[in-house]
PDB file of C-alpha atoms and ligand atoms in Angstrom:
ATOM      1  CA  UNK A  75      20.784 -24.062 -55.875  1.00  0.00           C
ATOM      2  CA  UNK A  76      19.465 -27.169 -57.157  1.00  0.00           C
ATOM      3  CA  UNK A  77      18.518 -27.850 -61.129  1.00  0.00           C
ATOM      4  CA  UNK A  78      15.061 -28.494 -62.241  1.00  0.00           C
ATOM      5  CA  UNK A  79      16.525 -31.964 -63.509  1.00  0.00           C
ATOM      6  CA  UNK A  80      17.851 -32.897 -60.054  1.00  0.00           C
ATOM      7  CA  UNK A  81      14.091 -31.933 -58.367  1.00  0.00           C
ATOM      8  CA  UNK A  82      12.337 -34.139 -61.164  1.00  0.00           C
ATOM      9  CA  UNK A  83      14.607 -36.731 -60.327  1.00  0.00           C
ATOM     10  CA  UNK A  84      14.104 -36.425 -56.498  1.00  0.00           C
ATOM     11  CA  UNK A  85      10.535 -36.241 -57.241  1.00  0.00           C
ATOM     12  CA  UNK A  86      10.352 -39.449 -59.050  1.00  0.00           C
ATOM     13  CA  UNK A  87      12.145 -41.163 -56.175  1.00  0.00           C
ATOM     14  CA  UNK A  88       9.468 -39.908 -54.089  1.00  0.00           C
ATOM     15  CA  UNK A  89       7.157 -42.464 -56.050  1.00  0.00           C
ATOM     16  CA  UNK A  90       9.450 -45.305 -55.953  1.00  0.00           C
ATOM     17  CA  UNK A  91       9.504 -45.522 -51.958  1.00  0.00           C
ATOM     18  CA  UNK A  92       5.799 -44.826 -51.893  1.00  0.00           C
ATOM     19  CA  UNK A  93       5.561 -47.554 -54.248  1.00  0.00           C
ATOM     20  CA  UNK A  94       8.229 -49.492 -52.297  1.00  0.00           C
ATOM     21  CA  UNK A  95       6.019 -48.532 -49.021  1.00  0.00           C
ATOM     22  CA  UNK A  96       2.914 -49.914 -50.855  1.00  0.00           C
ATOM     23  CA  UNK A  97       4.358 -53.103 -52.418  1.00  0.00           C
ATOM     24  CA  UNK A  98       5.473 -54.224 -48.231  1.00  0.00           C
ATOM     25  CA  UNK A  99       2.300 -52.975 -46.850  1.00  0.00           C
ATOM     26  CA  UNK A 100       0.602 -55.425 -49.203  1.00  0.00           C
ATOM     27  CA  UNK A 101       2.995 -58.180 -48.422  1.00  0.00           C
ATOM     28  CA  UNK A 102       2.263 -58.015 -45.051  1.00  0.00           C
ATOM     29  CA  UNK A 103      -1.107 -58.591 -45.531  1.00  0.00           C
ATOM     30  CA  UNK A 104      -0.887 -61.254 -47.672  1.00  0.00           C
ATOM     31  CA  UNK A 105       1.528 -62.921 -45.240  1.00  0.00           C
ATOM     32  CA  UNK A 106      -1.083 -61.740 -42.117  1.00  0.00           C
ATOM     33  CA  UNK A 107      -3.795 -63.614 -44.494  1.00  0.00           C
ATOM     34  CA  UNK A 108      -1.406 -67.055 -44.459  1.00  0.00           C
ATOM     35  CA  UNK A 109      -1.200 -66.826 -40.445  1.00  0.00           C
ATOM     36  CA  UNK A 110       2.334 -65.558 -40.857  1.00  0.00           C
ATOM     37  CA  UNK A 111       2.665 -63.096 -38.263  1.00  0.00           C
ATOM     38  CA  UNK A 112       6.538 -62.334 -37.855  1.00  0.00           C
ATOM     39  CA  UNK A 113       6.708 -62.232 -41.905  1.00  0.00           C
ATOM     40  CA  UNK A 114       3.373 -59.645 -41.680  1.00  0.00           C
ATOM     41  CA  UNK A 115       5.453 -57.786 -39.049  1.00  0.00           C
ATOM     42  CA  UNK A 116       8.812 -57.711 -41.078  1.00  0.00           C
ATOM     43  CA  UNK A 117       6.962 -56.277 -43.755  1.00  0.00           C
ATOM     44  CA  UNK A 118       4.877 -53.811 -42.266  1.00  0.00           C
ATOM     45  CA  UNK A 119       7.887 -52.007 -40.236  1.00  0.00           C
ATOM     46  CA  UNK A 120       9.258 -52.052 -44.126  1.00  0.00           C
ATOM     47  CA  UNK A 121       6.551 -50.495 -45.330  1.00  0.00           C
ATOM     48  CA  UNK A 122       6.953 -47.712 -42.337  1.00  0.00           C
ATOM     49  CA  UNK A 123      10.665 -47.338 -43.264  1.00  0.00           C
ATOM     50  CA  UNK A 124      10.291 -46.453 -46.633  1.00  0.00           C
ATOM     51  CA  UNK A 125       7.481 -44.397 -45.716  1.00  0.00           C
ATOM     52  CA  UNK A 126      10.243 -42.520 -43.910  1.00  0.00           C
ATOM     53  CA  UNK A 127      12.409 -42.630 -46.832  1.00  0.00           C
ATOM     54  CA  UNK A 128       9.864 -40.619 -48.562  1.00  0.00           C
ATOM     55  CA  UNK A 129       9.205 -38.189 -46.178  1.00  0.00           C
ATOM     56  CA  UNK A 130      13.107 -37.447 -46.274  1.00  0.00           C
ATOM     57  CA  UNK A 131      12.980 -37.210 -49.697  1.00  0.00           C
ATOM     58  CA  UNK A 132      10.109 -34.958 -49.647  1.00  0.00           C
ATOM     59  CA  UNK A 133      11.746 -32.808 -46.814  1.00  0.00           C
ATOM     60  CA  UNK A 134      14.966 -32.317 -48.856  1.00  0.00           C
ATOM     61  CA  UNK A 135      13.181 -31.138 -51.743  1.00  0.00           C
ATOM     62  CA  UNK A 136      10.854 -28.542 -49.512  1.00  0.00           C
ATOM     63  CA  UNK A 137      13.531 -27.486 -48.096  1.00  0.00           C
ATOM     64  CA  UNK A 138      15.616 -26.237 -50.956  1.00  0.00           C
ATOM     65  CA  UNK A 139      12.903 -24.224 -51.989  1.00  0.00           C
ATOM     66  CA  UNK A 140      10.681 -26.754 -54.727  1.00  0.00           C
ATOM     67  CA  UNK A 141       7.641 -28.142 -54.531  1.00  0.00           C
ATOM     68  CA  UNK A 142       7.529 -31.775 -53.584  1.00  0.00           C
ATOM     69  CA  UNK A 143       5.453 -33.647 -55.771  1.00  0.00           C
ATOM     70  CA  UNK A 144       3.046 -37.025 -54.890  1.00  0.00           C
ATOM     71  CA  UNK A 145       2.471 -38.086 -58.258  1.00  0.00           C
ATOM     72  CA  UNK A 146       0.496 -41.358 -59.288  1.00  0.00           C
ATOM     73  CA  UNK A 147       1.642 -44.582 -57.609  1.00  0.00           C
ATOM     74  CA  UNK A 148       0.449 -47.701 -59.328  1.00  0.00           C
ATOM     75  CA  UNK A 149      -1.357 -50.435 -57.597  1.00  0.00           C
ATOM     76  CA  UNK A 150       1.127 -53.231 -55.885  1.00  0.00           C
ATOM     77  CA  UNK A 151       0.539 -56.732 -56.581  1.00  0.00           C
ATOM     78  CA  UNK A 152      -1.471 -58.557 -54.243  1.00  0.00           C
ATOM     79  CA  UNK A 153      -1.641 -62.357 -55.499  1.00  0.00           C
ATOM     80  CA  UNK A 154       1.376 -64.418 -54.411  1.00  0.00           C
ATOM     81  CA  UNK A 155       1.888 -68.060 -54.953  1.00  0.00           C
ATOM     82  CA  UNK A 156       4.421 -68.819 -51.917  1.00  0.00           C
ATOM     83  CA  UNK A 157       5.894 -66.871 -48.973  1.00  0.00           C
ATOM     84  CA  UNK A 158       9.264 -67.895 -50.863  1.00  0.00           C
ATOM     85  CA  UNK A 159       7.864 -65.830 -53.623  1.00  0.00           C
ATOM     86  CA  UNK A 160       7.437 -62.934 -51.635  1.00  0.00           C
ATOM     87  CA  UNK A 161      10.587 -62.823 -50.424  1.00  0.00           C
ATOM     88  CA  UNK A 162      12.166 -62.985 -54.020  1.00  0.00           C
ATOM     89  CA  UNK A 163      10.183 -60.099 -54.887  1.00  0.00           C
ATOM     90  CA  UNK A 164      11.095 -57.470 -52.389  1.00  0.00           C
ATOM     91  CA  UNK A 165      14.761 -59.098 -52.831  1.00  0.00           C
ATOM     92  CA  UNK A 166      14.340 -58.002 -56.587  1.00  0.00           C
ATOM     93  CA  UNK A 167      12.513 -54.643 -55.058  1.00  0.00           C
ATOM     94  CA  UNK A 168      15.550 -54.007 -53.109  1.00  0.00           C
ATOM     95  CA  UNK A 169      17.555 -54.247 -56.244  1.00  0.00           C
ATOM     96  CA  UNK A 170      15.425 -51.999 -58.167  1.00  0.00           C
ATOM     97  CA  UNK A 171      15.924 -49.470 -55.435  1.00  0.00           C
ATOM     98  CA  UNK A 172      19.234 -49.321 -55.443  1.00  0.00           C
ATOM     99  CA  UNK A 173      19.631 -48.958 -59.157  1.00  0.00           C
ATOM    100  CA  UNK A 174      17.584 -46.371 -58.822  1.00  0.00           C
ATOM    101  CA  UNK A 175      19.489 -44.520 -55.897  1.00  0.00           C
ATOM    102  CA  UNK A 176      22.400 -45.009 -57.900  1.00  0.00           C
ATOM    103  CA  UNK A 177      20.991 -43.556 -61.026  1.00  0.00           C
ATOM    104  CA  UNK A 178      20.102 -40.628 -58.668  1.00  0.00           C
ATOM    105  CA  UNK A 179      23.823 -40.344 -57.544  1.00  0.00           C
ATOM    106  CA  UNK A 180      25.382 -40.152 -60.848  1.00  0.00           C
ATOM    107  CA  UNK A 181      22.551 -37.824 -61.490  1.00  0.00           C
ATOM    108  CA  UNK A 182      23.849 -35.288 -58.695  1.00  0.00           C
ATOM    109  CA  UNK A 183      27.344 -36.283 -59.456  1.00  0.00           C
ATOM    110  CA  UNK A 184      27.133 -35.343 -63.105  1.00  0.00           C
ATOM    111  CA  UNK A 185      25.256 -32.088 -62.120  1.00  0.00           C
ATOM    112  CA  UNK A 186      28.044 -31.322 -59.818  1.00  0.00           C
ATOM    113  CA  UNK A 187      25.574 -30.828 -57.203  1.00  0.00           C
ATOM    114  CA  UNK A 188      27.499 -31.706 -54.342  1.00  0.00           C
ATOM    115  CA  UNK A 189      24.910 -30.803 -51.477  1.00  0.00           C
ATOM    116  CA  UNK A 190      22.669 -33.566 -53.370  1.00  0.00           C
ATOM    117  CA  UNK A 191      25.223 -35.519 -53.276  1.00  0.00           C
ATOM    118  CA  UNK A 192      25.985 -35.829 -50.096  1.00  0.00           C
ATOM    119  CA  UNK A 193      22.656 -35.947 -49.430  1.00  0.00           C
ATOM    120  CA  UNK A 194      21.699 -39.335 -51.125  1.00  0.00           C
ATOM    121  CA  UNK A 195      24.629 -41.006 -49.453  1.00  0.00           C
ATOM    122  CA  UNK A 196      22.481 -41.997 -46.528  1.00  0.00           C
ATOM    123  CA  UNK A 197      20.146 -43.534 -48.976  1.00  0.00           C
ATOM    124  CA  UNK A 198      23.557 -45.571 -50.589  1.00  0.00           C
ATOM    125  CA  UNK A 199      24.144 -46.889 -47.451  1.00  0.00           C
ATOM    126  CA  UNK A 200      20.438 -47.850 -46.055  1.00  0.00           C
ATOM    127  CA  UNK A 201      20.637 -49.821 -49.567  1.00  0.00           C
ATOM    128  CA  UNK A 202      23.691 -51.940 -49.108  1.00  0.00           C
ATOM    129  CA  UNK A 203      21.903 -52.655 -45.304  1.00  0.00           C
ATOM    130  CA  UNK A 204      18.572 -53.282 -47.018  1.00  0.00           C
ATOM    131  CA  UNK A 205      20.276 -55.445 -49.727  1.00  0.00           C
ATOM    132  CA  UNK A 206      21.955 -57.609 -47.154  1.00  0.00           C
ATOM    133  CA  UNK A 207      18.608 -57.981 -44.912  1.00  0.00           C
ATOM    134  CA  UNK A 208      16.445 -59.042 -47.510  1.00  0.00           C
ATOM    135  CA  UNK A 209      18.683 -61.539 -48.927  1.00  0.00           C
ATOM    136  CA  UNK A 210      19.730 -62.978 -45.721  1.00  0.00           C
ATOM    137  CA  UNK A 211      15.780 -63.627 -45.186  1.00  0.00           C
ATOM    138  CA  UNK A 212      15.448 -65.104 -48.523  1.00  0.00           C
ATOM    139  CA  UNK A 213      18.578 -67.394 -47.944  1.00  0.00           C
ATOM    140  CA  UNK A 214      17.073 -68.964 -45.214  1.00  0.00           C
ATOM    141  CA  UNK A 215      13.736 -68.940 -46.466  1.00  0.00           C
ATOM    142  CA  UNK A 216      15.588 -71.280 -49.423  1.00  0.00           C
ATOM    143  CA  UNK A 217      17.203 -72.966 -46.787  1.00  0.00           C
ATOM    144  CA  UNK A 218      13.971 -74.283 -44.452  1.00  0.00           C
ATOM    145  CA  UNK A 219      12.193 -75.236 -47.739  1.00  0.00           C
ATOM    146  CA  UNK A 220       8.620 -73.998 -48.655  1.00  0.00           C
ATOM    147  CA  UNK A 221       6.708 -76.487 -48.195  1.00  0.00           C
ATOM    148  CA  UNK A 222       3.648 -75.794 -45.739  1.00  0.00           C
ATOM    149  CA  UNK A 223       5.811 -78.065 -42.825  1.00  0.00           C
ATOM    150  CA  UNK A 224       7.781 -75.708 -43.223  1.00  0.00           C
ATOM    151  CA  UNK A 225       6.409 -72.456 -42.823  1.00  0.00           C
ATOM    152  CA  UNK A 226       6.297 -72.153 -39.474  1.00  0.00           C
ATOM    153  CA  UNK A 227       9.786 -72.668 -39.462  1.00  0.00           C
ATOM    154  CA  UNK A 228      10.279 -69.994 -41.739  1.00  0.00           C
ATOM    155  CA  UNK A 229       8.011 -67.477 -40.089  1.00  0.00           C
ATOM    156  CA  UNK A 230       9.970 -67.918 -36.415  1.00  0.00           C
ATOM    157  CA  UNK A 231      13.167 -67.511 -38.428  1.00  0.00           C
ATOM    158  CA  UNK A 232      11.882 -64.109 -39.870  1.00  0.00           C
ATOM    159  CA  UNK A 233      11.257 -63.171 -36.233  1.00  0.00           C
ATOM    160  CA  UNK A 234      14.603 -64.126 -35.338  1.00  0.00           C
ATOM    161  CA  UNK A 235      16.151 -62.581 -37.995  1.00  0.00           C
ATOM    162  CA  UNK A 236      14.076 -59.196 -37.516  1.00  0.00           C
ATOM    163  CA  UNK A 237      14.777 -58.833 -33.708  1.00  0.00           C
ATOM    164  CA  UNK A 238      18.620 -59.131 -34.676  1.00  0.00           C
ATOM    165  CA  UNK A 239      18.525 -56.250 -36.814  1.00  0.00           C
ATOM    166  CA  UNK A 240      16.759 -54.013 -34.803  1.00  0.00           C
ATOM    167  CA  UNK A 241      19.241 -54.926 -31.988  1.00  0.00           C
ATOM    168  CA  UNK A 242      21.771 -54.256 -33.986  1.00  0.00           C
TER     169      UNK A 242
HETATM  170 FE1  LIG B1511      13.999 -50.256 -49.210  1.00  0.00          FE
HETATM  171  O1  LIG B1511      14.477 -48.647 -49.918  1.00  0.00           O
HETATM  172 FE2  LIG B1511      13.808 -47.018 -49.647  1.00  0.00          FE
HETATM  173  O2  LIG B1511      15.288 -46.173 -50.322  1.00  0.00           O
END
């Protein structure tokens, strides 16, 4: 049993990591454009995570019964002044996301839909990880400088950085 409320709520989420899947893919073009390659890559397998996100979003939903709903996702931006700028946009992406989780939480919380609940805690979680990857990047993006001596610099340390976390 879940309420109409909860499923329109779920169903909005749905757009936010399509957006969220969007807004990387284009970042990793723009960075692919600037000869960044490891910053194109971070992004991309982003873009494929919250791609995922969606589809287990979309999978909860089917599978209590409602229909899943793709509704309109608006058009990322494309035009980005620095790769330093980039960064501090999917850091304040991030952000976004996790308000929105959390509005989702006290959602199912207040609904006393437990199964919901419990549900979106993986999501809680994959935040605070998210969260923490995306502002490590940004640190040291601050860090190097962004300058154009020093994007090279920047782009082998969002290699580094990558490979650690999917190690990890
Ligand atoms: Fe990067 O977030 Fe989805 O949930």
């Amino acid at each position: 049993m879940i309420s109409k409320n909860m499923v329109e709520a779920l169903n909005r989420q749905i757009g936010v990591e399509f957006f969220s899947s969007n807004i990387y893919l284009q970042m990793s073009s723009w960075a692919e454009n600037q000869g960044l390659e490891n910053c194109a890559a971070f992004f991309r397998k982003h873009a494929e995570e919250e791609q995922m996100h969606m589809h287990k979003i979309f999978d909860y939903i089917c599978e209590k019964g409602e229909l899943a709903i793709i509704g309109q996702i608006n058009e990322p931006p494309r035009d980005y002044v620095s790769i330093h700028s980039v960064f501090e946009q999917a850091y304040k992406h991030e952000q976004f996301v996790t308000k929105s989780i959390n509005d989702l939480v006290s959602t199912a919380y207040e609904e006393k839909d437990w199964a919901t609940f419990n549900f979106l805690q993986w999501f809680v979680e994959e935040q605070v990880e998210e969260e923490g990857l995306f502002q490590k990047v940004l640190d040291k993006v601050k860090l190097i400088g962004d300058n154009s001596d020093s994007l090279y610099f920047i782009d082998q340390e969002v290699g580094n950085i990558s490979a650690a976390s999917a190690a990890a």
